[in-house]
Amino acid sequence: MSYFAAYLEMLDPDKNQTLRPQHLQHLKECEENGKIFACGPFANGSGGLVIYIADSYEEAEQLANKDPYVIEKVRRLDLREWKMTQKVNI
């Protein structure tokens, strides 16, 4: 099991609002399947971040590429493996 950070850079704010329900449904399904560690938008509106849990880069890429934001080119995907060194409870 590895973590993969999907940086989703905003490209089309208007279309983003239209596809938001489908994007949230995608995230919900991934979460229900144990495939999301964390997710959320950036406060400045420039996009968002999803940290997927997957067995390989290819699996994470498949999950990220099923996001309606990525399919419809509303956001640009930049996917990278993320090495969590420590979980902190504050």
Short mmCIF file of C-alpha atoms in Angstrom, two decimals:
data_model
loop_
_atom_site.label_atom_id
_atom_site.label_comp_id
_atom_site.label_asym_id
_atom_site.label_seq_id
_atom_site.Cartn_x
_atom_site.Cartn_y
_atom_site.Cartn_z
CA MET A 1 0.00 0.00 0.00
CA SER A 2 1.32 3.42 -1.00
CA TYR A 3 0.04 6.98 -1.07
CA PHE A 4 -0.27 9.10 -4.21
CA ALA A 5 -0.90 12.84 -4.18
CA ALA A 6 -3.10 14.05 -7.02
CA TYR A 7 -2.69 17.80 -7.40
CA LEU A 8 -5.70 19.02 -9.40
CA GLU A 9 -4.94 22.47 -10.82
CA MET A 10 -8.01 24.53 -11.75
CA LEU A 11 -8.43 25.15 -15.49
CA ASP A 12 -12.14 26.00 -15.88
CA PRO A 13 -13.85 27.45 -12.76
CA ASP A 14 -17.29 27.67 -14.42
CA LYS A 15 -17.31 24.07 -15.62
CA ASN A 16 -15.87 23.08 -12.23
CA GLN A 17 -19.13 24.08 -10.51
CA THR A 18 -21.21 22.17 -13.04
CA LEU A 19 -19.25 18.93 -12.53
CA ARG A 20 -18.83 19.25 -8.75
CA PRO A 21 -21.59 16.72 -7.89
CA GLN A 22 -20.00 14.07 -10.15
CA HIS A 23 -16.53 14.83 -8.72
CA LEU A 24 -17.83 14.44 -5.16
CA GLN A 25 -19.54 11.17 -6.11
CA HIS A 26 -16.23 9.87 -7.49
CA LEU A 27 -14.49 10.79 -4.23
CA LYS A 28 -17.25 9.17 -2.17
CA GLU A 29 -16.95 5.91 -4.11
CA CYS A 30 -13.16 5.90 -3.73
CA GLU A 31 -13.49 6.59 -0.01
CA GLU A 32 -16.05 3.79 0.43
CA ASN A 33 -13.54 1.44 -1.24
CA GLY A 34 -10.73 2.53 1.09
CA LYS A 35 -8.84 4.32 -1.67
CA ILE A 36 -8.65 7.87 -0.23
CA PHE A 37 -6.48 9.05 2.65
CA ALA A 38 -7.47 12.73 2.47
CA CYS A 39 -8.88 15.28 0.03
CA GLY A 40 -9.98 18.87 -0.22
CA PRO A 41 -9.84 22.15 -2.13
CA PHE A 42 -7.14 24.80 -1.81
CA ALA A 43 -8.37 27.87 0.05
CA ASN A 44 -7.38 30.21 -2.79
CA GLY A 45 -9.54 28.38 -5.36
CA SER A 46 -6.58 27.24 -7.48
CA GLY A 47 -7.62 23.59 -7.35
CA GLY A 48 -7.41 20.79 -4.83
CA LEU A 49 -5.57 17.73 -3.58
CA VAL A 50 -6.57 14.08 -3.32
CA ILE A 51 -4.29 11.58 -1.62
CA TYR A 52 -5.12 8.15 -2.99
CA ILE A 53 -4.23 4.84 -1.36
CA ALA A 54 -3.15 2.30 -3.97
CA ASP A 55 -0.89 -0.69 -4.53
CA SER A 56 0.90 0.94 -7.48
CA TYR A 57 1.28 4.17 -9.42
CA GLU A 58 -0.78 2.61 -12.21
CA GLU A 59 -3.69 1.90 -9.86
CA ALA A 60 -3.60 5.44 -8.47
CA GLU A 61 -3.46 6.82 -12.01
CA GLN A 62 -6.53 4.79 -12.98
CA LEU A 63 -8.42 6.11 -9.94
CA ALA A 64 -7.41 9.73 -10.63
CA ASN A 65 -8.24 9.47 -14.33
CA LYS A 66 -11.81 8.39 -13.47
CA ASP A 67 -12.44 11.75 -11.78
CA PRO A 68 -14.91 13.77 -13.91
CA TYR A 69 -12.75 16.86 -13.37
CA VAL A 70 -9.87 15.08 -15.09
CA ILE A 71 -12.00 13.43 -17.79
CA GLU A 72 -13.61 16.75 -18.78
CA LYS A 73 -10.31 18.69 -18.50
CA VAL A 74 -11.72 20.98 -15.83
CA ARG A 75 -8.56 20.42 -13.79
CA ARG A 76 -5.04 19.37 -14.75
CA LEU A 77 -3.80 16.25 -12.97
CA ASP A 78 -0.28 16.05 -11.53
CA LEU A 79 0.08 12.67 -9.78
CA ARG A 80 3.07 11.80 -7.62
CA GLU A 81 3.88 9.11 -5.10
CA TRP A 82 3.87 10.56 -1.58
CA LYS A 83 5.96 9.10 1.22
CA MET A 84 4.25 9.72 4.55
CA THR A 85 7.01 9.62 7.14
CA GLN A 86 4.91 10.11 10.23
CA LYS A 87 1.26 10.45 11.16
CA VAL A 88 0.80 13.28 13.63
CA ASN A 89 -2.20 13.67 15.91
CA ILE A 90 -2.52 17.25 17.09
#
